[in-house]
Amino acid sequence: MDDDFEIRYRDRRTGRTITEPLSYGFFQRVFQSSYVLGLFHLLLNHSIFCRFYGWMQARPGSRRKISRFVRDYGIDVEEIEFLPERYPNFNAFFTRRLKPDARPFASEPDALSCPADGKVLVFQHLLEGARIPVKGGAVPLERLLDSEKEARPYRHGSALVVRLAPYDYHRFHFPDSGTAGPARAVAGRYYIVNPLGLARVPGVFWRNRRAVTGFDSDGFGRIAYLEIGGFAVGSIVETYTPGPVERGQEKGYFQFGGSTLVLLFEPGTVVFDNDLKEESGRGIEVHVMAGNRIGRRIQDRGDRTRPADVSSG
């Protein structure tokens, strides 16, 4: 397969560079052919197909896929809530919870914790015009949030992007304690959200179906917390109750498919860890586990950097 159609990322735990397994030769053919990509979007990129596919993953017969999925992707069965054979269908396993101590969240008061398992990109300063400079183009915040008013506080702010591959743990959490408002659904399509999909379809983040939550965190000010569905995501399920929440508390989960989280921060509130800034500046994702520290609260003006720096690092 051509290097242009490979996704490489760094595993933060081991430091190794890894080539991501791309489902299956099917997606390789989709990305390599404009004709096949067009058919894919025409026939499969809509809610009817995604709901049908999600229904298929919830059928009892789908449970036979679990053992192969565990084997092919090296799922650590020691950390999941139940043994794989106890799940009644594939979607139940896909949305699995973990044992209570499997993802401890950073305990330092000034630490920003990663909200989910996934491949991370950080943007210390957003581009002029309040845009996130992701591969394939820049994402305007007003389109991402579906609101110009809600986008204003994040101009010159910071952004965190966490991409969840199908084999990742698919529940997401609050990165800090605070008060969370209700989630607001934004209608959209079901484009593929990995870097190859972003390169082929600019604006995936604001074209896809998503949910937006206003979160007043204790340590990092007002955060816009977005869940963005990807291909075959049957639904985004919120499990929290609006109101006071704790750091590490489950917020919700994605049903089957690839998906993405985007967290937006106001200016002067967070500084991301150097390794993440350096890799993001080179366009390289870093796989991080939920709960790991990814940044810290800015304590004083000496920690602040100028918003004129519009690089992704």
XYZ file of C-alpha atoms in Angstrom:
313
model
C 0.000 0.000 0.000
C 1.258 3.480 -0.884
C 2.634 5.560 2.006
C 0.169 8.329 1.137
C -2.598 5.951 2.237
C -1.101 4.977 5.567
C -1.742 6.538 8.963
C 1.198 6.603 11.347
C 1.035 7.699 14.957
C 3.196 7.583 18.075
C 2.219 5.476 21.059
C 2.865 7.678 24.092
C 3.380 4.728 26.455
C 6.060 2.994 24.397
C 7.363 5.849 22.225
C 7.063 3.614 19.158
C 5.768 4.824 15.793
C 2.953 2.574 14.615
C 1.115 2.180 11.310
C -2.589 2.109 12.039
C -4.535 -0.883 10.715
C -7.016 0.531 8.193
C -10.112 -1.587 8.261
C -9.624 -3.883 6.268
C -8.767 -3.529 2.595
C -12.192 -1.995 1.979
C -11.171 1.462 3.200
C -7.903 1.258 1.301
C -9.884 0.936 -1.933
C -12.253 3.746 -0.892
C -9.416 6.228 -0.310
C -7.415 5.298 -3.405
C -10.238 5.771 -5.913
C -12.257 8.954 -6.357
C -14.953 6.921 -8.120
C -15.270 4.428 -5.254
C -15.195 7.290 -2.727
C -18.080 8.969 -4.569
C -20.132 5.763 -4.536
C -19.313 5.297 -0.874
C -20.699 8.723 0.022
C -23.754 8.270 -2.202
C -24.759 4.837 -0.939
C -23.413 4.562 2.617
C -22.860 8.055 4.044
C -26.310 8.650 5.498
C -28.321 7.913 8.610
C -30.379 5.072 7.117
C -27.337 2.942 6.384
C -25.614 3.821 9.683
C -28.716 2.940 11.694
C -29.095 -0.323 9.800
C -25.429 -1.158 10.329
C -25.748 -0.331 14.024
C -28.826 -2.560 14.230
C -26.834 -5.406 12.680
C -24.106 -4.997 15.344
C -26.782 -5.322 18.048
C -28.131 -8.621 16.708
C -27.287 -11.769 18.707
C -25.472 -13.257 15.723
C -22.921 -10.425 15.792
C -21.351 -11.735 19.019
C -19.306 -14.233 17.001
C -17.247 -11.251 15.766
C -16.038 -10.422 19.282
C -13.307 -13.061 19.634
C -11.773 -12.224 16.261
C -11.925 -8.492 17.032
C -10.121 -9.058 20.348
C -7.455 -11.135 18.617
C -6.931 -8.896 15.585
C -6.594 -5.669 17.581
C -4.952 -6.949 20.739
C -7.742 -5.826 23.080
C -6.643 -6.122 26.713
C -9.412 -8.314 28.155
C -7.980 -7.979 31.662
C -9.137 -4.358 31.913
C -12.687 -4.703 30.591
C -15.710 -5.008 32.883
C -16.770 -8.505 31.781
C -15.215 -11.429 29.937
C -15.775 -11.132 26.150
C -18.087 -14.147 26.046
C -20.525 -12.444 28.422
C -21.455 -9.708 25.933
C -24.734 -10.501 24.105
C -23.758 -8.804 20.824
C -20.889 -6.956 19.172
C -22.195 -3.457 19.938
C -22.445 -4.299 23.639
C -18.765 -5.239 23.539
C -17.867 -2.191 21.443
C -19.414 0.139 24.040
C -17.883 -1.839 26.925
C -17.065 -0.255 30.255
C -13.710 -0.882 31.915
C -12.899 -1.920 35.466
C -13.012 1.043 37.887
C -9.217 1.316 38.217
C -8.381 0.800 34.529
C -8.187 4.524 33.663
C -7.079 6.579 36.674
C -7.334 10.308 36.034
C -4.456 12.636 36.884
C -4.914 13.830 40.467
C -2.864 17.072 40.392
C -5.259 20.037 40.710
C -3.706 21.876 37.755
C -3.581 18.828 35.434
C -5.701 18.538 32.300
C -6.616 14.879 31.736
C -7.307 13.254 28.395
C -11.074 12.633 28.148
C -10.842 9.383 26.159
C -8.550 6.767 24.689
C -7.463 7.924 21.249
C -5.011 9.667 18.981
C -4.409 13.231 20.084
C -3.635 16.463 18.258
C -3.304 19.716 20.203
C -3.517 23.281 18.942
C -2.094 25.756 21.429
C -3.292 28.776 19.425
C -6.132 28.704 16.951
C -5.700 30.336 13.578
C -6.799 33.885 12.890
C -10.520 33.865 12.247
C -11.075 31.206 14.951
C -10.169 28.137 12.901
C -8.640 24.780 13.801
C -5.895 23.934 11.256
C -6.576 20.214 10.794
C -5.375 18.182 7.822
C -7.402 18.966 4.736
C -8.161 22.555 5.693
C -9.096 24.813 8.591
C -12.265 24.271 10.607
C -14.191 27.502 11.399
C -15.421 27.448 14.982
C -18.775 28.988 14.140
C -19.488 26.099 11.770
C -18.143 23.495 14.168
C -20.330 24.820 17.000
C -23.175 25.748 14.645
C -23.257 29.120 16.383
C -21.288 32.302 15.848
C -22.170 33.503 19.347
C -20.866 30.335 21.026
C -17.654 30.509 18.984
C -16.634 33.994 20.145
C -15.102 33.071 23.544
C -12.700 30.640 21.863
C -11.122 33.015 19.349
C -7.352 32.825 19.887
C -7.994 29.989 22.321
C -6.745 26.397 22.251
C -8.132 23.099 20.991
C -7.759 19.403 21.721
C -8.738 16.749 19.154
C -9.018 13.080 20.189
C -9.714 10.570 17.405
C -11.133 7.211 18.441
C -10.477 4.275 16.121
C -12.988 1.385 16.112
C -10.753 -0.726 18.370
C -10.430 1.961 21.080
C -12.414 2.081 24.311
C -15.402 4.172 23.190
C -16.604 5.844 26.377
C -15.592 9.437 27.039
C -15.197 11.351 30.292
C -14.980 14.821 31.830
C -11.341 16.027 31.974
C -11.971 18.130 35.086
C -14.643 18.745 37.708
C -17.184 21.502 37.157
C -20.712 22.093 35.909
C -21.941 20.696 32.590
C -24.926 21.974 30.654
C -27.191 19.827 28.459
C -25.837 18.424 25.193
C -27.119 20.086 22.027
C -27.436 17.874 18.945
C -26.320 19.219 15.547
C -27.500 17.352 12.449
C -24.961 16.200 9.893
C -23.572 13.403 7.728
C -21.330 10.403 8.509
C -18.003 11.012 6.787
C -14.914 9.008 7.781
C -13.007 10.974 10.422
C -9.482 9.554 10.193
C -6.704 11.682 8.591
C -7.279 10.156 5.151
C -10.957 11.059 5.331
C -10.087 14.597 6.455
C -7.716 14.988 3.516
C -10.346 13.811 1.022
C -13.335 15.707 2.455
C -12.372 19.116 3.902
C -14.757 20.239 6.619
C -15.571 16.767 7.928
C -15.749 18.046 11.506
C -18.495 20.548 10.779
C -20.279 18.401 8.190
C -20.735 15.392 10.476
C -23.411 14.797 13.060
C -22.278 16.000 16.486
C -23.235 17.024 20.018
C -22.099 20.220 21.772
C -21.928 20.669 25.555
C -20.988 23.826 27.437
C -18.796 22.820 30.386
C -17.770 25.284 33.110
C -14.704 23.520 34.486
C -13.180 24.296 37.873
C -9.632 24.625 36.573
C -9.841 25.591 32.896
C -12.753 27.979 32.536
C -15.495 27.511 29.989
C -14.891 24.508 27.690
C -16.883 23.608 24.584
C -17.026 19.795 24.574
C -17.969 18.263 21.211
C -18.596 14.668 20.216
C -18.384 14.137 16.454
C -19.764 10.992 14.900
C -17.978 9.246 12.052
C -18.820 6.542 9.557
C -21.251 3.921 10.889
C -21.735 5.669 14.240
C -25.302 4.658 15.054
C -25.615 7.237 17.790
C -23.877 9.411 20.364
C -25.222 8.459 23.796
C -24.972 10.874 26.743
C -24.950 9.118 30.129
C -24.310 12.107 32.433
C -26.902 14.316 34.096
C -26.467 18.071 33.472
C -25.208 19.835 36.585
C -22.166 19.218 38.821
C -19.715 16.603 37.510
C -16.426 15.146 38.721
C -13.084 14.719 36.970
C -13.062 11.311 35.284
C -16.837 10.919 35.417
C -18.282 9.215 32.356
C -20.000 11.643 29.994
C -21.221 9.212 27.369
C -20.233 6.808 24.609
C -20.221 6.297 20.863
C -21.952 3.303 19.368
C -20.202 1.358 16.610
C -17.854 3.267 14.293
C -14.930 5.685 14.318
C -15.479 9.010 16.036
C -13.800 12.163 17.382
C -13.854 14.497 20.381
C -12.993 18.191 20.127
C -12.533 20.338 23.236
C -12.187 24.111 22.866
C -10.555 26.271 25.544
C -10.670 30.022 26.077
C -7.399 31.975 25.651
C -4.903 31.856 28.512
C -6.357 28.829 30.317
C -4.285 25.774 29.339
C -0.806 24.906 28.100
C -0.458 21.479 26.504
C 2.440 19.121 27.269
C 5.535 19.701 25.147
C 5.645 16.246 23.539
C 2.098 16.671 22.261
C 2.800 20.184 20.957
C 5.933 19.024 19.159
C 4.274 16.031 17.483
C 1.147 17.993 16.581
C 3.344 20.680 15.041
C 4.586 17.975 12.654
C 1.081 16.668 12.014
C 1.674 13.452 13.959
C -1.006 12.052 16.234
C -0.073 10.598 19.626
C -2.084 7.774 21.148
C -3.007 8.676 24.743
C -5.096 6.816 27.301
C -8.065 8.372 29.087
C -7.012 10.008 32.335
C -3.401 10.685 31.338
C -2.181 14.241 31.816
C -2.014 16.137 28.521
C -1.559 19.695 29.814
C -1.851 21.987 32.796
C -3.673 25.079 33.918
C -1.890 28.353 33.207
C -1.012 29.706 36.630
C 0.098 33.228 35.812
C 0.829 35.569 32.945
C 4.373 34.250 32.662
C 2.940 31.023 31.270
C 0.996 32.801 28.543
C 2.148 32.742 24.943
C 1.108 35.104 22.216
C -1.933 34.207 20.107
C -0.050 35.426 17.050
C 1.617 31.985 16.975
C -0.862 30.143 14.781
C 1.010 26.866 14.274
C -0.702 23.636 15.309
C 1.871 23.202 18.070
